[in-house]
mmCIF file of C-alpha atoms in Angstrom:
data_model
loop_
_atom_site.group_PDB
_atom_site.id
_atom_site.type_symbol
_atom_site.label_atom_id
_atom_site.label_comp_id
_atom_site.label_asym_id
_atom_site.label_seq_id
_atom_site.Cartn_x
_atom_site.Cartn_y
_atom_site.Cartn_z
ATOM 1 C CA UNK A 1177 0.289 -0.068 0.142
ATOM 2 C CA UNK A 1178 1.542 3.300 -1.012
ATOM 3 C CA UNK A 1179 1.650 6.443 1.280
ATOM 4 C CA UNK A 1180 1.194 4.087 4.215
ATOM 5 C CA UNK A 1181 2.374 5.833 7.396
ATOM 6 C CA UNK A 1182 1.294 3.355 9.845
ATOM 7 C CA UNK A 1183 4.902 2.478 10.482
ATOM 8 C CA UNK A 1184 6.081 6.166 11.470
ATOM 9 C CA UNK A 1185 2.865 7.277 13.217
ATOM 10 C CA UNK A 1186 4.168 6.813 16.756
ATOM 11 C CA UNK A 1187 7.365 8.816 16.000
ATOM 12 C CA UNK A 1188 6.103 11.424 13.400
ATOM 13 C CA UNK A 1189 5.642 14.666 15.364
ATOM 14 C CA UNK A 1190 8.550 14.092 17.280
ATOM 15 C CA UNK A 1191 10.571 13.527 14.067
ATOM 16 C CA UNK A 1192 9.338 16.695 12.737
ATOM 17 C CA UNK A 1193 9.833 18.682 15.743
ATOM 18 C CA UNK A 1194 13.578 17.465 15.741
ATOM 19 C CA UNK A 1195 14.004 18.712 12.155
ATOM 20 C CA UNK A 1196 11.900 21.750 11.969
ATOM 21 C CA UNK A 1197 11.228 22.813 15.507
ATOM 22 C CA UNK A 1198 7.753 24.275 16.143
ATOM 23 C CA UNK A 1199 7.936 25.870 12.439
ATOM 24 C CA UNK A 1200 5.697 23.177 11.106
ATOM 25 C CA UNK A 1201 2.786 23.601 13.733
ATOM 26 C CA UNK A 1202 3.350 27.461 13.213
ATOM 27 C CA UNK A 1203 2.750 27.216 9.593
ATOM 28 C CA UNK A 1204 -0.173 25.048 9.767
ATOM 29 C CA UNK A 1205 -2.072 27.087 12.487
ATOM 30 C CA UNK A 1206 -1.482 30.630 11.054
ATOM 31 C CA UNK A 1207 -5.023 30.715 9.322
ATOM 32 C CA UNK A 1208 -7.022 28.881 11.599
ATOM 33 C CA UNK A 1209 -8.434 32.078 13.210
ATOM 34 C CA UNK A 1210 -10.000 33.125 9.668
ATOM 35 C CA UNK A 1211 -12.139 29.935 9.724
ATOM 36 C CA UNK A 1212 -15.731 30.768 10.380
ATOM 37 C CA UNK A 1213 -16.886 29.932 13.915
ATOM 38 C CA UNK A 1214 -19.964 27.854 12.614
ATOM 39 C CA UNK A 1215 -18.148 26.516 9.456
ATOM 40 C CA UNK A 1216 -18.211 22.873 8.069
ATOM 41 C CA UNK A 1217 -14.716 22.024 7.728
ATOM 42 C CA UNK A 1218 -12.927 19.234 6.233
ATOM 43 C CA UNK A 1219 -9.554 18.338 7.246
ATOM 44 C CA UNK A 1220 -7.654 15.896 4.958
ATOM 45 C CA UNK A 1221 -4.812 13.674 6.085
ATOM 46 C CA UNK A 1222 -4.556 15.240 9.672
ATOM 47 C CA UNK A 1223 -1.824 13.072 10.786
ATOM 48 C CA UNK A 1224 -1.765 12.421 14.462
ATOM 49 C CA UNK A 1225 -4.956 15.045 15.443
ATOM 50 C CA UNK A 1226 -3.065 17.690 17.326
ATOM 51 C CA UNK A 1227 -4.475 20.318 14.821
ATOM 52 C CA UNK A 1228 -8.251 19.306 16.031
ATOM 53 C CA UNK A 1229 -7.687 20.777 19.424
ATOM 54 C CA UNK A 1230 -5.891 23.926 18.070
ATOM 55 C CA UNK A 1231 -8.772 24.418 15.898
ATOM 56 C CA UNK A 1232 -11.514 24.254 18.543
ATOM 57 C CA UNK A 1233 -9.399 26.510 20.923
ATOM 58 C CA UNK A 1234 -9.799 29.328 18.296
ATOM 59 C CA UNK A 1235 -13.334 29.179 19.577
ATOM 60 C CA UNK A 1236 -14.419 27.182 16.539
ATOM 61 C CA UNK A 1237 -18.133 25.619 16.988
ATOM 62 C CA UNK A 1238 -18.999 24.122 13.721
ATOM 63 C CA UNK A 1239 -18.680 20.953 12.383
ATOM 64 C CA UNK A 1240 -15.335 19.083 11.596
ATOM 65 C CA UNK A 1241 -14.725 15.790 9.452
ATOM 66 C CA UNK A 1242 -11.574 14.356 9.641
ATOM 67 C CA UNK A 1243 -10.455 12.033 7.124
ATOM 68 C CA UNK A 1244 -6.949 10.027 7.680
ATOM 69 C CA UNK A 1245 -6.106 6.991 5.573
ATOM 70 C CA UNK A 1246 -3.259 5.611 8.496
ATOM 71 C CA UNK A 1247 -5.274 3.511 10.772
ATOM 72 C CA UNK A 1248 -2.638 4.234 13.578
ATOM 73 C CA UNK A 1249 -3.023 7.852 12.675
ATOM 74 C CA UNK A 1250 -6.682 8.226 13.229
ATOM 75 C CA UNK A 1251 -6.145 6.205 16.092
ATOM 76 C CA UNK A 1252 -3.820 8.622 17.573
ATOM 77 C CA UNK A 1253 -6.035 11.480 16.553
ATOM 78 C CA UNK A 1254 -9.090 10.008 18.802
ATOM 79 C CA UNK A 1255 -6.926 9.555 21.796
ATOM 80 C CA UNK A 1256 -5.201 13.176 21.440
ATOM 81 C CA UNK A 1257 -8.725 14.736 20.683
ATOM 82 C CA UNK A 1258 -10.448 16.598 23.491
ATOM 83 C CA UNK A 1259 -13.497 17.257 21.313
ATOM 84 C CA UNK A 1260 -14.417 13.721 20.149
ATOM 85 C CA UNK A 1261 -18.054 14.420 20.450
ATOM 86 C CA UNK A 1262 -17.699 17.462 17.511
ATOM 87 C CA UNK A 1263 -15.754 15.235 15.215
ATOM 88 C CA UNK A 1264 -16.528 12.745 12.500
ATOM 89 C CA UNK A 1265 -13.498 10.760 12.036
ATOM 90 C CA UNK A 1266 -13.299 8.939 8.657
ATOM 91 C CA UNK A 1267 -10.740 6.214 8.044
ATOM 92 C CA UNK A 1268 -10.171 6.242 4.464
ATOM 93 C CA UNK A 1269 -9.228 8.599 1.556
ATOM 94 C CA UNK A 1270 -11.329 11.161 -0.307
ATOM 95 C CA UNK A 1271 -13.597 8.493 -1.751
ATOM 96 C CA UNK A 1272 -14.582 7.797 1.586
ATOM 97 C CA UNK A 1273 -16.446 11.381 1.870
ATOM 98 C CA UNK A 1274 -20.186 11.716 1.733
ATOM 99 C CA UNK A 1275 -20.906 12.547 -2.019
ATOM 100 C CA UNK A 1276 -23.931 15.084 -1.228
ATOM 101 C CA UNK A 1277 -21.914 16.898 1.382
ATOM 102 C CA UNK A 1278 -20.305 20.400 0.788
ATOM 103 C CA UNK A 1279 -17.999 22.230 3.199
ATOM 104 C CA UNK A 1280 -17.293 25.648 4.141
ATOM 105 C CA UNK A 1281 -13.332 25.084 4.470
ATOM 106 C CA UNK A 1282 -11.094 22.567 3.250
ATOM 107 C CA UNK A 1283 -7.603 22.037 4.953
ATOM 108 C CA UNK A 1284 -4.772 20.059 3.210
ATOM 109 C CA UNK A 1285 -1.592 20.860 5.412
ATOM 110 C CA UNK A 1286 1.471 18.932 4.138
ATOM 111 C CA UNK A 1287 -1.145 16.132 2.334
ATOM 112 C CA UNK A 1288 -1.175 16.946 -1.425
ATOM 113 C CA UNK A 1289 3.094 16.465 -1.572
ATOM 114 C CA UNK A 1290 2.504 12.459 -0.996
ATOM 115 C CA UNK A 1291 0.777 11.974 -4.358
ATOM 116 C CA UNK A 1292 1.828 11.386 -7.889
ATOM 117 C CA UNK A 1293 0.735 14.244 -10.491
ATOM 118 C CA UNK A 1294 -2.133 12.344 -11.989
ATOM 119 C CA UNK A 1295 -3.562 11.226 -8.467
ATOM 120 C CA UNK A 1296 -3.135 14.548 -7.110
ATOM 121 C CA UNK A 1297 -5.072 16.000 -10.170
ATOM 122 C CA UNK A 1298 -7.754 13.627 -9.445
ATOM 123 C CA UNK A 1299 -8.049 14.552 -5.541
ATOM 124 C CA UNK A 1300 -7.764 18.175 -6.054
ATOM 125 C CA UNK A 1301 -10.755 18.084 -8.498
ATOM 126 C CA UNK A 1302 -12.868 15.800 -6.037
ATOM 127 C CA UNK A 1303 -12.309 18.161 -3.219
ATOM 128 C CA UNK A 1304 -12.989 21.010 -5.271
ATOM 129 C CA UNK A 1305 -16.194 19.876 -6.201
ATOM 130 C CA UNK A 1306 -16.876 19.435 -2.497
ATOM 131 C CA UNK A 1307 -15.999 22.877 -1.344
ATOM 132 C CA UNK A 1308 -18.852 25.584 -1.569
ATOM 133 C CA UNK A 1309 -18.481 28.285 -4.272
ATOM 134 C CA UNK A 1310 -17.837 30.846 -1.337
ATOM 135 C CA UNK A 1311 -15.677 28.550 0.849
ATOM 136 C CA UNK A 1312 -11.858 28.859 1.470
ATOM 137 C CA UNK A 1313 -9.404 26.040 1.037
ATOM 138 C CA UNK A 1314 -6.282 26.583 3.414
ATOM 139 C CA UNK A 1315 -3.207 24.485 1.924
ATOM 140 C CA UNK A 1316 -0.014 24.375 4.070
ATOM 141 C CA UNK A 1317 3.155 22.414 2.566
ATOM 142 C CA UNK A 1318 6.646 22.633 0.985
ATOM 143 C CA UNK A 1319 7.804 24.459 -1.989
ATOM 144 C CA UNK A 1320 10.882 24.723 -4.181
ATOM 145 C CA UNK A 1321 12.796 27.950 -3.328
ATOM 146 C CA UNK A 1322 15.781 26.819 -5.487
ATOM 147 C CA UNK A 1323 18.220 27.037 -2.487
ATOM 148 C CA UNK A 1324 20.613 24.133 -2.264
ATOM 149 C CA UNK A 1325 19.951 23.389 1.313
ATOM 150 C CA UNK A 1326 16.377 23.275 0.765
ATOM 151 C CA UNK A 1327 16.727 20.891 -2.122
ATOM 152 C CA UNK A 1328 19.036 18.822 -0.143
ATOM 153 C CA UNK A 1329 16.350 18.721 2.625
ATOM 154 C CA UNK A 1330 13.752 17.844 0.360
ATOM 155 C CA UNK A 1331 15.567 15.224 -1.309
ATOM 156 C CA UNK A 1332 16.555 13.572 2.063
ATOM 157 C CA UNK A 1333 12.772 13.457 2.955
ATOM 158 C CA UNK A 1334 11.456 11.815 0.048
ATOM 159 C CA UNK A 1335 13.896 9.270 0.258
ATOM 160 C CA UNK A 1336 13.109 8.796 3.864
ATOM 161 C CA UNK A 1337 9.188 8.570 3.187
ATOM 162 C CA UNK A 1338 9.861 6.370 0.251
ATOM 163 C CA UNK A 1339 11.219 3.759 2.647
ATOM 164 C CA UNK A 1340 9.155 4.201 5.577
ATOM 165 C CA UNK A 1341 5.719 4.949 4.102
ATOM 166 C CA UNK A 1342 6.153 3.777 0.271
ATOM 167 C CA UNK A 1343 5.469 7.517 -0.756
ATOM 168 C CA UNK A 1344 3.753 7.594 -4.123
ATOM 169 C CA UNK A 1345 5.071 11.071 -4.998
ATOM 170 C CA UNK A 1346 8.338 11.344 -6.485
ATOM 171 C CA UNK A 1347 8.915 15.085 -6.494
ATOM 172 C CA UNK A 1348 7.597 18.234 -5.462
ATOM 173 C CA UNK A 1349 5.065 19.800 -7.404
ATOM 174 C CA UNK A 1350 3.712 23.442 -8.007
ATOM 175 C CA UNK A 1351 0.583 23.555 -5.991
ATOM 176 C CA UNK A 1352 -0.157 27.238 -6.811
ATOM 177 C CA UNK A 1353 0.009 26.064 -10.503
ATOM 178 C CA UNK A 1354 -2.354 23.132 -9.467
ATOM 179 C CA UNK A 1355 -5.002 25.257 -7.572
ATOM 180 C CA UNK A 1356 -5.120 27.464 -10.452
ATOM 181 C CA UNK A 1357 -5.876 24.719 -12.983
ATOM 182 C CA UNK A 1358 -9.064 23.987 -10.882
ATOM 183 C CA UNK A 1359 -10.197 27.549 -10.712
ATOM 184 C CA UNK A 1360 -8.997 28.527 -7.552
ATOM 185 C CA UNK A 1361 -7.034 31.781 -6.536
ATOM 186 C CA UNK A 1362 -4.430 32.488 -3.709
ATOM 187 C CA UNK A 1363 -5.775 35.299 -1.496
ATOM 188 C CA UNK A 1364 -3.294 34.996 1.376
ATOM 189 C CA UNK A 1365 -0.074 33.539 1.803
ATOM 190 C CA UNK A 1366 2.487 33.085 4.845
ATOM 191 C CA UNK A 1367 5.799 31.712 4.580
ATOM 192 C CA UNK A 1368 8.686 30.441 7.132
ATOM 193 C CA UNK A 1369 12.356 29.017 6.757
ATOM 194 C CA UNK A 1370 12.942 31.191 3.754
ATOM 195 C CA UNK A 1371 9.975 30.264 1.893
ATOM 196 C CA UNK A 1372 10.641 26.471 2.311
ATOM 197 C CA UNK A 1373 7.399 25.960 3.825
ATOM 198 C CA UNK A 1374 3.950 27.947 3.038
ATOM 199 C CA UNK A 1375 0.470 28.336 4.255
ATOM 200 C CA UNK A 1376 -1.998 29.829 1.504
ATOM 201 C CA UNK A 1377 -5.550 30.546 1.416
ATOM 202 C CA UNK A 1378 -7.384 29.764 -1.866
ATOM 203 C CA UNK A 1379 -10.888 30.877 -3.076
ATOM 204 C CA UNK A 1380 -12.862 29.692 -5.970
ATOM 205 C CA UNK A 1381 -13.049 31.726 -8.850
ATOM 206 C CA UNK A 1382 -16.623 30.788 -8.707
ATOM 207 C CA UNK A 1383 -17.439 33.272 -6.179
ATOM 208 C CA UNK A 1384 -15.566 36.321 -7.799
#
């Protein structure tokens, strides 16, 4: 099974902290305050679930659907979550989403970078169809900067996850280009580590 993070789930957050300190959490929480209080939110590939508490601690009172393909990751999410009664946990992929449901907010944090280009196009189109016309899509991930140190780190990361999680992706893609391809424009952007990691808010051009 490709993109299987069961093996490293127990140490995933620890490894991220060793390599990036608090930067990955900082980038993923930066735009949480812009989420409407009563929104219907979808988080795809949420990992160990620490972000659930962060979201609700902003005063969020809406509905949250949390989708994670790794059985161990979703188990950790339920264990770490202090708001289980307010969260619908789905063990699976985007195909497991209810087809008749629309979301005000979609969050994909370090999720899109694990897929091949063809698979990525399919997933982003599917998620776009389930986002309300006036909804927002928050994406946090890595991006190419051209810096040698960044390229070396990304190369090592891809090799590590290829071994430990059978990572499907072989290289980092231009996510902004992919969003434009499905009709979404970047409205806000925040970067850390000299541009290596970013968080962006995208809106559908259908709402313009």
